[in-house]
Amino acid sequence: MDTGYCLLEMIRDADGHPIDYRFVDLNPAFVRHTGLQDALGCRIRELRPDHEQHWFDIYDAVARTGEPVRFRNVAAALGRTFEVSAFRVGGEGSREVVALFSDVTAQEAAEANAQASERTLAAERNRLRTLVDHLPVGVSFIAPDGQTALSNPAFRTFFPGEVASNADLERTGAAHQAYPPAPVAQLAESALAGEPTLEQRICLHPPGGEPRWTRISGIPVEEDGHVAGAILTVLDVDEQVRASDALQRQAEGLESEVARRTADRDRIWRLARDLMLVARLDGTVNAINPAWSALLGWHEDRLIGTNLLDLVHPEDLDVTIREVQALGAGRSVLAFENRCRAADGSYRVLAWTAVPADGLIHAVARDVTDLRARALALHQAEEQLRQAQKMEAVGQLTGGVAHDFNNMLTIIRSSTDLLRRPDLPEARRRRYIDAIAETSDRAAKLTGQLLAFARRQALKPEVFDMGDRVAAMDDMLRSIVGPRVRIVTDLACGGCFVEADRSQFETALINMAANARDAMDGDGELHISVRALDHKPMIRGHASTGGRFVALSVTDSGSGIAPERIAQVFEPFFTTKEVGRGTGLGLSQVYGFAKQSGGDVDVASTPGQGACFTLYLPNVDAALVPARMAPRATATTPGGGRRVLVVEDNLDVGTFSTQILQDLGYETRWAANAKEALALLGGGLTVDAVFSDVVMPGMSGVELGEEIRRRWPDLPVILTSGYSHVLAEEGRHGFELLQKPYAIEELSRLLARMVPLEGQPDG
């Protein structure tokens, strides 16, 4: 028998409270369960002083009431848990109690452990459920019979209901499968059969939503080597799939675009008529396109690995190296030309554009040899046309000017003959001398204008008053039109300033006047007016232009122009004159000058009533007019014995020049050319100034002046010439310049300023 037995006698204190009990009887099982040896006859407090009070209270209640009890309690003092049945022995008032008990310590511990495990398992289950419910991945456990035992909200988004049936999986998966992969139900069946399926991409259509791309996996769950179920996972990858598809489409598009552009580049490289190359920064050629062979005769096998600089013309090498160095510094070359040698040894002019990239030079060159040649030819043709226009204008002058010169020569010759008379009164002598001087001034003025028209120089715009310029040309215009044409001018225009080439303006006015003269057959009235306008009217269909303009109108009383010929009058070489009387360039010069100066020209005519040509030029501010030098006094300054070396190859002019200087009080020495002058100076001749002509055989006056400046830097040099085009081409070069014909007073003032007497102020 394993049930413990003991007979207890309750012990109470004076107040009747139970405080102990004595073992009256017991069995061997008692000893095994309690571990108390020799307990018979002893009190429990003697054996275990810390024995719990609740044991005394329970047993005393049984003794007092006689009601049996059954309970489980812990005897901490014994370290045991007992299941006890207790009842009273004897009648009322008996203090003996029988206790039958079993040691359930191990059972109690097992039950406690089981309860703790259950609580832990429940907590873990709750945590797992919470975790699964909040996962972004849909999760479902499929039982062996194919039913869904567990699923989270993410899974139920695609498969409604707490538990999705096999039919649900079959229907949903089959209805919305986008790829060949197996439907969802088949995934579950495969997993239950022990065959896992990982990340199958399927497009599902949730109830009430849009189709979504997912990745579904089916994983078998094994226990003891057997499949105990399956886990299905559903991951929403719609955004990733669509983004990936978009990126793939974009990548495919980019690949296609890159391929297309690469093909285009290769096609351009092969077919381009421009030269293309890739070279290292030191000029070594890495690649060239076929145009090198077509244009310059160079093939790849002859150029690859060679240095491009070896092909550059020696005169262009320095500037080419500078451009290559600029590329090496990271700067692009946008416009650069040099000459490059072709395979046949000739040179071609190339216009380059180049950029540096990844340590290489990528360059494109265009052969502009023919273009530059055509541009040069065009420039020369334009220059020839301008000269032809000027020469026609000069030709228009010839007849009238010859007549005027004959008149002037008549005055000079007659005055000279009369001055030879010994009995000529002093008053008449002075009058004849004044007539010669005035006529000489008029001749010099006319000659200067003729030379200005004939000089060869590019357009040089300057600001001048159009009315003043027309007035200054009055004598010349009258010479052109002849004595039977009466000129009437209206020049009362204040502030009629324009900016244009003065020579070209004068040429245009001469051409307009000559055209009017021919239209009147040399007999009639020519009206010239200058006026200011606040706009330019509509001309040949072009709209009116706002802004200030100055209009020069030349109106004749001739036969007029037929309407059908109005549109042709400004065309080059168009003329209605008989052969030999004109080239047809006059009015075209007027048109070209007007356009080049920012203006225009118009014509109005009524047949039988004459024609009016009007030149329009932009009006500019008078403040742009250069300041004019105040006129100088006409008195001469004595030479005071200063020495002047005269260099003149013309015998008459040289003789006259030395005589003038001697009359002014200078000592003179005359050299017939520059070589002789340098020999005199080098031989010890001492002079205060050199007065030299510009145009001489051999060394020119300018070259002589530069040599004197180099060898005798303190010796003043004065140059003189009657050739305006030579002066325009040579320039002053820092020397004083006296235009022929010159007045004695001008020469005197210039010498006095260049070599002043001691004590006399300079200038």
GROMACS .gro file of C-alpha atoms in nm, residues 289-710:
model
  422
  289ASN     CA    1   3.654   5.856  -9.209
  290PRO     CA    2   3.645   5.770  -9.583
  291ALA     CA    3   3.621   6.139  -9.676
  292TRP     CA    4   3.997   6.167  -9.619
  293SER     CA    5   4.049   5.936  -9.912
  294ALA     CA    6   3.789   6.106 -10.132
  295LEU     CA    7   3.904   6.465 -10.065
  296LEU     CA    8   4.274   6.441  -9.985
  297GLY     CA    9   4.373   6.098 -10.115
  298TRP     CA   10   4.479   5.969  -9.772
  299HIS     CA   11   4.381   5.610  -9.681
  300GLU     CA   12   4.353   5.470  -9.330
  301ASP     CA   13   4.660   5.249  -9.360
  302ARG     CA   14   4.873   5.557  -9.440
  303LEU     CA   15   4.740   5.791  -9.169
  304ILE     CA   16   4.654   5.576  -8.867
  305GLY     CA   17   4.938   5.605  -8.617
  306THR     CA   18   5.099   5.905  -8.790
  307ASN     CA   19   5.095   6.260  -8.656
  308LEU     CA   20   4.843   6.496  -8.811
  309LEU     CA   21   5.080   6.790  -8.756
  310ASP     CA   22   5.308   6.641  -9.022
  311LEU     CA   23   5.041   6.731  -9.282
  312VAL     CA   24   5.002   7.094  -9.172
  313HIS     CA   25   5.154   7.368  -9.386
  314PRO     CA   26   5.473   7.499  -9.217
  315GLU     CA   27   5.333   7.853  -9.205
  316ASP     CA   28   5.024   7.727  -9.017
  317LEU     CA   29   5.205   7.492  -8.778
  318ASP     CA   30   5.247   7.731  -8.483
  319VAL     CA   31   4.883   7.838  -8.473
  320THR     CA   32   4.773   7.474  -8.516
  321ILE     CA   33   4.986   7.366  -8.220
  322ARG     CA   34   4.830   7.644  -8.009
  323GLU     CA   35   4.482   7.518  -8.096
  324VAL     CA   36   4.580   7.158  -8.009
  325GLN     CA   37   4.718   7.281  -7.675
  326ALA     CA   38   4.388   7.459  -7.611
  327LEU     CA   39   4.210   7.127  -7.669
  328GLY     CA   40   4.449   6.962  -7.424
  329ALA     CA   41   4.346   7.225  -7.167
  330GLY     CA   42   3.982   7.121  -7.212
  331ARG     CA   43   3.868   7.405  -7.438
  332SER     CA   44   3.673   7.338  -7.756
  333VAL     CA   45   3.786   7.481  -8.089
  334LEU     CA   46   3.485   7.623  -8.272
  335ALA     CA   47   3.641   7.802  -8.569
  336PHE     CA   48   3.993   7.747  -8.692
  337GLU     CA   49   4.148   7.723  -9.038
  338ASN     CA   50   4.477   7.587  -9.163
  339ARG     CA   51   4.626   7.435  -9.475
  340CYS     CA   52   4.664   7.058  -9.487
  341ARG     CA   53   4.870   6.860  -9.736
  342ALA     CA   54   4.690   6.617  -9.966
  343ALA     CA   55   4.841   6.290 -10.086
  344ASP     CA   56   4.937   6.453 -10.418
  345GLY     CA   57   5.142   6.720 -10.236
  346SER     CA   58   4.897   7.007 -10.285
  347TYR     CA   59   4.749   7.197  -9.992
  348ARG     CA   60   4.382   7.242  -9.911
  349VAL     CA   61   4.233   7.502  -9.674
  350LEU     CA   62   4.040   7.326  -9.396
  351ALA     CA   63   3.798   7.483  -9.146
  352TRP     CA   64   3.810   7.284  -8.820
  353THR     CA   65   3.572   7.228  -8.531
  354ALA     CA   66   3.705   7.008  -8.249
  355VAL     CA   67   3.626   6.903  -7.894
  356PRO     CA   68   3.832   6.712  -7.635
  357ALA     CA   69   3.683   6.401  -7.471
  358ASP     CA   70   3.842   6.121  -7.267
  359GLY     CA   71   4.193   6.225  -7.358
  360LEU     CA   72   4.117   6.230  -7.731
  361ILE     CA   73   4.044   6.495  -7.991
  362HIS     CA   74   3.725   6.454  -8.193
  363ALA     CA   75   3.739   6.684  -8.492
  364VAL     CA   76   3.548   6.770  -8.809
  365ALA     CA   77   3.701   6.966  -9.095
  366ARG     CA   78   3.542   7.114  -9.404
  367ASP     CA   79   3.738   7.178  -9.722
  368VAL     CA   80   3.687   7.551  -9.784
  369THR     CA   81   3.959   7.592 -10.045
  370ASP     CA   82   3.716   7.657 -10.329
  371LEU     CA   83   3.495   7.868 -10.103
  372ARG     CA   84   3.787   8.091 -10.007
  373ALA     CA   85   3.890   8.117 -10.372
  374ARG     CA   86   3.537   8.214 -10.473
  375ALA     CA   87   3.520   8.466 -10.189
  376LEU     CA   88   3.848   8.619 -10.302
  377ALA     CA   89   3.727   8.626 -10.662
  378LEU     CA   90   3.401   8.786 -10.550
  379HIS     CA   91   3.589   9.047 -10.349
  380GLN     CA   92   3.810   9.124 -10.647
  381ALA     CA   93   3.508   9.143 -10.875
  382GLU     CA   94   3.333   9.378 -10.633
  383GLU     CA   95   3.645   9.591 -10.616
  384GLN     CA   96   3.668   9.594 -10.995
  385LEU     CA   97   3.300   9.687 -11.016
  386ARG     CA   98   3.353   9.974 -10.773
  387GLN     CA   99   3.648  10.094 -10.974
  388ALA     CA  100   3.448  10.062 -11.295
  389GLN     CA  101   3.169  10.265 -11.140
  390LYS     CA  102   3.418  10.526 -11.024
  391MET     CA  103   3.587  10.536 -11.360
  392GLU     CA  104   3.253  10.583 -11.534
  393ALA     CA  105   3.187  10.873 -11.301
  394VAL     CA  106   3.533  11.009 -11.381
  395GLY     CA  107   3.454  10.960 -11.747
  396GLN     CA  108   3.142  11.166 -11.703
  397LEU     CA  109   3.365  11.439 -11.566
  398THR     CA  110   3.614  11.436 -11.850
  399GLY     CA  111   3.433  11.653 -12.102
  400GLY     CA  112   3.323  11.923 -11.859
  401VAL     CA  113   3.650  11.920 -11.668
  402ALA     CA  114   3.853  11.956 -11.987
  403HIS     CA  115   3.641  12.256 -12.080
  404ASP     CA  116   3.690  12.408 -11.733
  405PHE     CA  117   4.066  12.345 -11.740
  406ASN     CA  118   4.091  12.513 -12.078
  407ASN     CA  119   3.908  12.814 -11.935
  408MET     CA  120   4.144  12.820 -11.636
  409LEU     CA  121   4.451  12.785 -11.856
  410THR     CA  122   4.320  13.070 -12.072
  411ILE     CA  123   4.301  13.294 -11.765
  412ILE     CA  124   4.649  13.195 -11.649
  413ARG     CA  125   4.807  13.228 -11.996
  414SER     CA  126   4.642  13.564 -12.064
  415SER     CA  127   4.739  13.699 -11.722
  416THR     CA  128   5.098  13.581 -11.772
  417ASP     CA  129   5.122  13.750 -12.114
  418LEU     CA  130   4.988  14.075 -11.973
  419LEU     CA  131   5.227  14.063 -11.675
  420ARG     CA  132   5.521  14.063 -11.920
  421ARG     CA  133   5.430  14.417 -12.035
  422PRO     CA  134   5.670  14.664 -11.875
  423ASP     CA  135   5.421  14.951 -11.878
  424LEU     CA  136   5.144  14.759 -11.692
  425PRO     CA  137   4.993  14.966 -11.408
  426GLU     CA  138   5.048  14.826 -11.056
  427ALA     CA  139   4.673  14.789 -10.987
  428ARG     CA  140   4.620  14.579 -11.300
  429ARG     CA  141   4.938  14.380 -11.223
  430ARG     CA  142   4.795  14.284 -10.883
  431ARG     CA  143   4.458  14.197 -11.040
  432TYR     CA  144   4.627  13.961 -11.289
  433ILE     CA  145   4.837  13.805 -11.012
  434ASP     CA  146   4.521  13.750 -10.800
  435ALA     CA  147   4.346  13.599 -11.104
  436ILE     CA  148   4.632  13.351 -11.150
  437ALA     CA  149   4.623  13.259 -10.778
  438GLU     CA  150   4.245  13.216 -10.768
  439THR     CA  151   4.244  13.013 -11.089
  440SER     CA  152   4.522  12.791 -10.951
  441ASP     CA  153   4.317  12.730 -10.635
  442ARG     CA  154   4.015  12.634 -10.847
  443ALA     CA  155   4.227  12.399 -11.056
  444ALA     CA  156   4.379  12.241 -10.744
  445LYS     CA  157   4.034  12.192 -10.594
  446LEU     CA  158   3.902  12.030 -10.911
  447THR     CA  159   4.211  11.809 -10.941
  448GLY     CA  160   4.174  11.701 -10.578
  449GLN     CA  161   3.812  11.600 -10.636
  450LEU     CA  162   3.907  11.403 -10.948
  451LEU     CA  163   4.182  11.219 -10.759
  452ALA     CA  164   3.943  11.147 -10.471
  453PHE     CA  165   3.699  10.985 -10.713
  454ALA     CA  166   3.974  10.777 -10.870
  455ARG     CA  167   4.150  10.665 -10.552
  456ARG     CA  168   4.129  10.292 -10.473
  457GLN     CA  169   4.034  10.228 -10.113
  458ALA     CA  170   3.765  10.042  -9.914
  459LEU     CA  171   3.455  10.221  -9.793
  460LYS     CA  172   3.537  10.455  -9.506
  461PRO     CA  173   3.219  10.594  -9.348
  462GLU     CA  174   3.240  10.940  -9.196
  463VAL     CA  175   2.985  11.190  -9.070
  464PHE     CA  176   2.923  11.493  -9.291
  465ASP     CA  177   2.650  11.743  -9.373
  466MET     CA  178   2.487  11.636  -9.699
  467GLY     CA  179   2.383  11.991  -9.786
  468ASP     CA  180   2.736  12.125  -9.735
  469ARG     CA  181   2.882  11.843  -9.945
  470VAL     CA  182   2.642  11.912 -10.234
  471ALA     CA  183   2.724  12.284 -10.217
  472ALA     CA  184   3.098  12.210 -10.224
  473MET     CA  185   3.050  12.011 -10.544
  474ASP     CA  186   2.868  12.293 -10.725
  475ASP     CA  187   3.151  12.376 -10.967
  476MET     CA  188   3.213  12.012 -11.048
  477LEU     CA  189   2.845  11.942 -11.109
  478ARG     CA  190   2.820  12.240 -11.344
  479SER     CA  191   3.121  12.107 -11.534
  480ILE     CA  192   2.950  11.768 -11.568
  481VAL     CA  193   2.610  11.884 -11.693
  482GLY     CA  194   2.749  12.154 -11.925
  483PRO     CA  195   2.657  12.519 -11.982
  484ARG     CA  196   2.312  12.452 -12.136
  485VAL     CA  197   2.178  12.288 -11.818
  486ARG     CA  198   2.069  12.527 -11.545
  487ILE     CA  199   2.122  12.391 -11.192
  488VAL     CA  200   1.877  12.500 -10.921
  489THR     CA  201   1.959  12.394 -10.563
  490ASP     CA  202   1.751  12.388 -10.247
  491LEU     CA  203   1.994  12.309  -9.965
  492ALA     CA  204   1.825  12.491  -9.676
  493CYS     CA  205   1.837  12.182  -9.457
  494GLY     CA  206   1.962  12.225  -9.102
  495GLY     CA  207   2.124  11.924  -8.938
  496CYS     CA  208   2.119  11.699  -9.246
  497PHE     CA  209   2.407  11.486  -9.122
  498VAL     CA  210   2.467  11.135  -9.255
  499GLU     CA  211   2.734  10.871  -9.196
  500ALA     CA  212   2.864  10.729  -9.523
  501ASP     CA  213   3.170  10.708  -9.745
  502ARG     CA  214   3.207  11.063  -9.871
  503SER     CA  215   3.381  10.962 -10.194
  504GLN     CA  216   3.107  10.711 -10.274
  505PHE     CA  217   2.843  10.975 -10.198
  506GLU     CA  218   3.009  11.219 -10.436
  507THR     CA  219   3.034  10.944 -10.699
  508ALA     CA  220   2.663  10.870 -10.655
  509LEU     CA  221   2.573  11.239 -10.694
  510ILE     CA  222   2.787  11.266 -11.010
  511ASN     CA  223   2.621  10.956 -11.154
  512MET     CA  224   2.274  11.094 -11.078
  513ALA     CA  225   2.365  11.432 -11.233
  514ALA     CA  226   2.518  11.271 -11.542
  515ASN     CA  227   2.211  11.050 -11.583
  516ALA     CA  228   1.988  11.359 -11.564
  517ARG     CA  229   2.207  11.546 -11.817
  518ASP     CA  230   2.178  11.260 -12.066
  519ALA     CA  231   1.801  11.239 -12.010
  520MET     CA  232   1.777  11.610 -12.109
  521ASP     CA  233   2.023  11.574 -12.402
  522GLY     CA  234   2.240  11.835 -12.231
  523ASP     CA  235   1.975  12.109 -12.232
  524GLY     CA  236   1.724  12.177 -11.953
  525GLU     CA  237   1.687  12.240 -11.582
  526LEU     CA  238   1.831  12.023 -11.305
  527HIS     CA  239   1.685  12.066 -10.957
  528ILE     CA  240   1.887  11.934 -10.659
  529SER     CA  241   1.738  11.943 -10.309
  530VAL     CA  242   1.833  11.812  -9.966
  531ARG     CA  243   1.570  11.775  -9.694
  532ALA     CA  244   1.521  11.600  -9.360
  533LEU     CA  245   1.242  11.340  -9.314
  534ASP     CA  246   1.096  11.164  -9.012
  535HIS     CA  247   1.055  10.838  -9.206
  536LYS     CA  248   1.149  10.663  -9.526
  537PRO     CA  249   0.848  10.612  -9.757
  538MET     CA  250   0.745  10.280  -9.910
  539ILE     CA  251   0.987  10.191 -10.191
  540ARG     CA  252   0.933   9.916 -10.449
  541GLY     CA  253   0.674   9.742 -10.232
  542HIS     CA  254   0.884   9.752  -9.913
  543ALA     CA  255   0.702   9.897  -9.613
  544SER     CA  256   0.773  10.245  -9.486
  545THR     CA  257   1.053  10.268  -9.228
  546GLY     CA  258   1.035  10.491  -8.922
  547GLY     CA  259   1.324  10.703  -8.804
  548ARG     CA  260   1.508  11.011  -8.929
  549PHE     CA  261   1.638  11.017  -9.285
  550VAL     CA  262   1.801  11.272  -9.517
  551ALA     CA  263   1.673  11.274  -9.875
  552LEU     CA  264   1.879  11.394 -10.174
  553SER     CA  265   1.653  11.447 -10.476
  554VAL     CA  266   1.783  11.505 -10.831
  555THR     CA  267   1.502  11.608 -11.068
  556ASP     CA  268   1.547  11.663 -11.440
  557SER     CA  269   1.322  11.811 -11.708
  558GLY     CA  270   1.399  11.536 -11.957
  559SER     CA  271   1.186  11.285 -12.143
  560GLY     CA  272   1.108  11.065 -11.845
  561ILE     CA  273   1.122  10.686 -11.812
  562ALA     CA  274   0.876  10.439 -11.959
  563PRO     CA  275   0.680  10.251 -11.687
  564GLU     CA  276   0.801   9.912 -11.808
  565ARG     CA  277   1.164  10.021 -11.761
  566ILE     CA  278   1.132  10.175 -11.413
  567ALA     CA  279   1.211   9.842 -11.246
  568GLN     CA  280   1.529   9.797 -11.455
  569VAL     CA  281   1.705  10.129 -11.410
  570PHE     CA  282   1.913  10.015 -11.110
  571GLU     CA  283   2.025   9.688 -11.268
  572PRO     CA  284   2.398   9.670 -11.350
  573PHE     CA  285   2.479   9.731 -11.718
  574PHE     CA  286   2.122   9.836 -11.802
  575THR     CA  287   2.130  10.145 -12.027
  576THR     CA  288   1.918  10.308 -12.294
  577LYS     CA  289   2.211  10.504 -12.437
  578GLU     CA  290   2.378  10.423 -12.764
  579VAL     CA  291   2.697  10.218 -12.765
  580GLY     CA  292   2.995  10.412 -12.633
  581ARG     CA  293   2.800  10.658 -12.417
  582GLY     CA  294   2.771  10.454 -12.098
  583THR     CA  295   2.822  10.118 -11.930
  584GLY     CA  296   2.499  10.107 -11.731
  585LEU     CA  297   2.688  10.102 -11.400
  586GLY     CA  298   2.609  10.455 -11.282
  587LEU     CA  299   2.268  10.405 -11.123
  588SER     CA  300   2.362  10.057 -10.999
  589GLN     CA  301   2.643  10.226 -10.805
  590VAL     CA  302   2.388  10.462 -10.651
  591TYR     CA  303   2.168  10.167 -10.552
  592GLY     CA  304   2.459   9.967 -10.405
  593PHE     CA  305   2.591  10.267 -10.213
  594ALA     CA  306   2.245  10.339 -10.068
  595LYS     CA  307   2.192   9.981  -9.952
  596GLN     CA  308   2.544   9.952  -9.811
  597SER     CA  309   2.492  10.273  -9.614
  598GLY     CA  310   2.163  10.160  -9.457
  599GLY     CA  311   1.941  10.358  -9.692
  600ASP     CA  312   1.768  10.319 -10.027
  601VAL     CA  313   1.708  10.493 -10.358
  602ASP     CA  314   1.381  10.549 -10.543
  603VAL     CA  315   1.272  10.688 -10.878
  604ALA     CA  316   0.952  10.857 -10.986
  605SER     CA  317   0.883  10.950 -11.347
  606THR     CA  318   0.611  11.056 -11.584
  607PRO     CA  319   0.694  11.004 -11.953
  608GLY     CA  320   0.749  11.341 -12.118
  609GLN     CA  321   0.780  11.525 -11.783
  610GLY     CA  322   1.118  11.415 -11.653
  611ALA     CA  323   1.229  11.194 -11.365
  612CYS     CA  324   1.318  11.237 -10.999
  613PHE     CA  325   1.579  11.014 -10.831
  614THR     CA  326   1.584  11.032 -10.449
  615LEU     CA  327   1.863  10.893 -10.232
  616TYR     CA  328   1.766  10.819  -9.869
  617LEU     CA  329   2.036  10.790  -9.598
  618PRO     CA  330   1.987  10.764  -9.219
  619ASN     CA  331   2.013  11.096  -9.039
  620VAL     CA  332   2.274  11.091  -8.759
  621ASP     CA  333   2.356  11.317  -8.465
  622ALA     CA  334   2.561  11.626  -8.542
  623ALA     CA  335   2.770  11.548  -8.232
  624LEU     CA  336   2.941  11.274  -8.436
  625VAL     CA  337   3.089  11.529  -8.677
  626PRO     CA  338   3.466  11.558  -8.618
  627ALA     CA  339   3.585  11.895  -8.501
  628ARG     CA  340   3.721  12.115  -8.777
  629MET     CA  341   4.056  12.285  -8.757
  630ALA     CA  342   4.039  12.661  -8.743
  631PRO     CA  343   4.183  12.824  -9.056
  632ARG     CA  344   4.540  12.934  -9.014
  633ALA     CA  345   4.688  13.269  -9.099
  634THR     CA  346   4.823  13.309  -9.449
  635ALA     CA  347   5.144  13.491  -9.356
  636THR     CA  348   5.477  13.319  -9.418
  637THR     CA  349   5.753  13.273  -9.162
  638PRO     CA  350   6.114  13.361  -9.250
  639GLY     CA  351   6.353  13.067  -9.279
  640GLY     CA  352   6.631  13.239  -9.090
  641GLY     CA  353   6.907  13.054  -9.274
  642ARG     CA  354   6.792  12.708  -9.167
  643ARG     CA  355   6.905  12.429  -9.398
  644VAL     CA  356   6.664  12.204  -9.592
  645LEU     CA  357   6.750  11.901  -9.807
  646VAL     CA  358   6.502  11.883 -10.099
  647VAL     CA  359   6.452  11.533 -10.250
  648GLU     CA  360   6.261  11.550 -10.581
  649ASP     CA  361   6.307  11.347 -10.901
  650ASN     CA  362   6.120  11.597 -11.124
  651LEU     CA  363   6.357  11.866 -11.250
  652ASP     CA  364   6.097  12.142 -11.281
  653VAL     CA  365   5.940  12.074 -10.943
  654GLY     CA  366   6.280  12.038 -10.776
  655THR     CA  367   6.402  12.368 -10.920
  656PHE     CA  368   6.082  12.546 -10.823
  657SER     CA  369   6.082  12.398 -10.469
  658THR     CA  370   6.440  12.507 -10.397
  659GLN     CA  371   6.365  12.857 -10.529
  660ILE     CA  372   6.057  12.887 -10.305
  661LEU     CA  373   6.256  12.777  -9.999
  662GLN     CA  374   6.537  13.017 -10.082
  663ASP     CA  375   6.285  13.301 -10.121
  664LEU     CA  376   6.153  13.209  -9.774
  665GLY     CA  377   6.503  13.246  -9.627
  666TYR     CA  378   6.614  12.880  -9.619
  667GLU     CA  379   6.943  12.739  -9.743
  668THR     CA  380   6.876  12.442  -9.972
  669ARG     CA  381   7.047  12.135 -10.114
  670TRP     CA  382   6.877  11.931 -10.383
  671ALA     CA  383   6.899  11.549 -10.428
  672ALA     CA  384   6.737  11.384 -10.733
  673ASN     CA  385   6.647  11.060 -10.549
  674ALA     CA  386   6.654  10.887 -10.212
  675LYS     CA  387   6.986  10.713 -10.273
  676GLU     CA  388   7.156  11.046 -10.345
  677ALA     CA  389   6.996  11.203 -10.036
  678LEU     CA  390   7.126  10.926  -9.808
  679ALA     CA  391   7.472  10.961  -9.963
  680LEU     CA  392   7.475  11.335  -9.890
  681LEU     CA  393   7.359  11.286  -9.531
  682GLY     CA  394   7.601  11.001  -9.479
  683GLY     CA  395   7.882  11.212  -9.622
  684GLY     CA  396   7.847  11.473  -9.351
  685LEU     CA  397   7.586  11.711  -9.494
  686THR     CA  398   7.421  11.892  -9.204
  687VAL     CA  399   7.058  12.004  -9.250
  688ASP     CA  400   6.769  12.105  -9.023
  689ALA     CA  401   6.496  11.920  -9.218
  690VAL     CA  402   6.432  11.694  -9.519
  691PHE     CA  403   6.154  11.784  -9.768
  692SER     CA  404   6.088  11.482  -9.994
  693ASP     CA  405   5.848  11.371 -10.263
  694VAL     CA  406   5.673  11.038 -10.195
  695VAL     CA  407   5.666  10.878 -10.542
  696MET     CA  408   6.019  10.845 -10.682
  697PRO     CA  409   6.210  10.579 -10.878
  698GLY     CA  410   6.369  10.320 -10.651
  699MET     CA  411   6.324  10.398 -10.282
  700SER     CA  412   6.003  10.588 -10.207
  701GLY     CA  413   5.982  10.895  -9.989
  702VAL     CA  414   5.821  10.693  -9.708
  703GLU     CA  415   6.106  10.438  -9.718
  704LEU     CA  416   6.358  10.724  -9.721
  705GLY     CA  417   6.189  10.881  -9.418
  706GLU     CA  418   6.199  10.552  -9.226
  707GLU     CA  419   6.570  10.506  -9.304
  708ILE     CA  420   6.644  10.864  -9.190
  709ARG     CA  421   6.442  10.805  -8.874
  710ARG     CA  422   6.648  10.493  -8.804
   0.00000   0.00000   0.00000
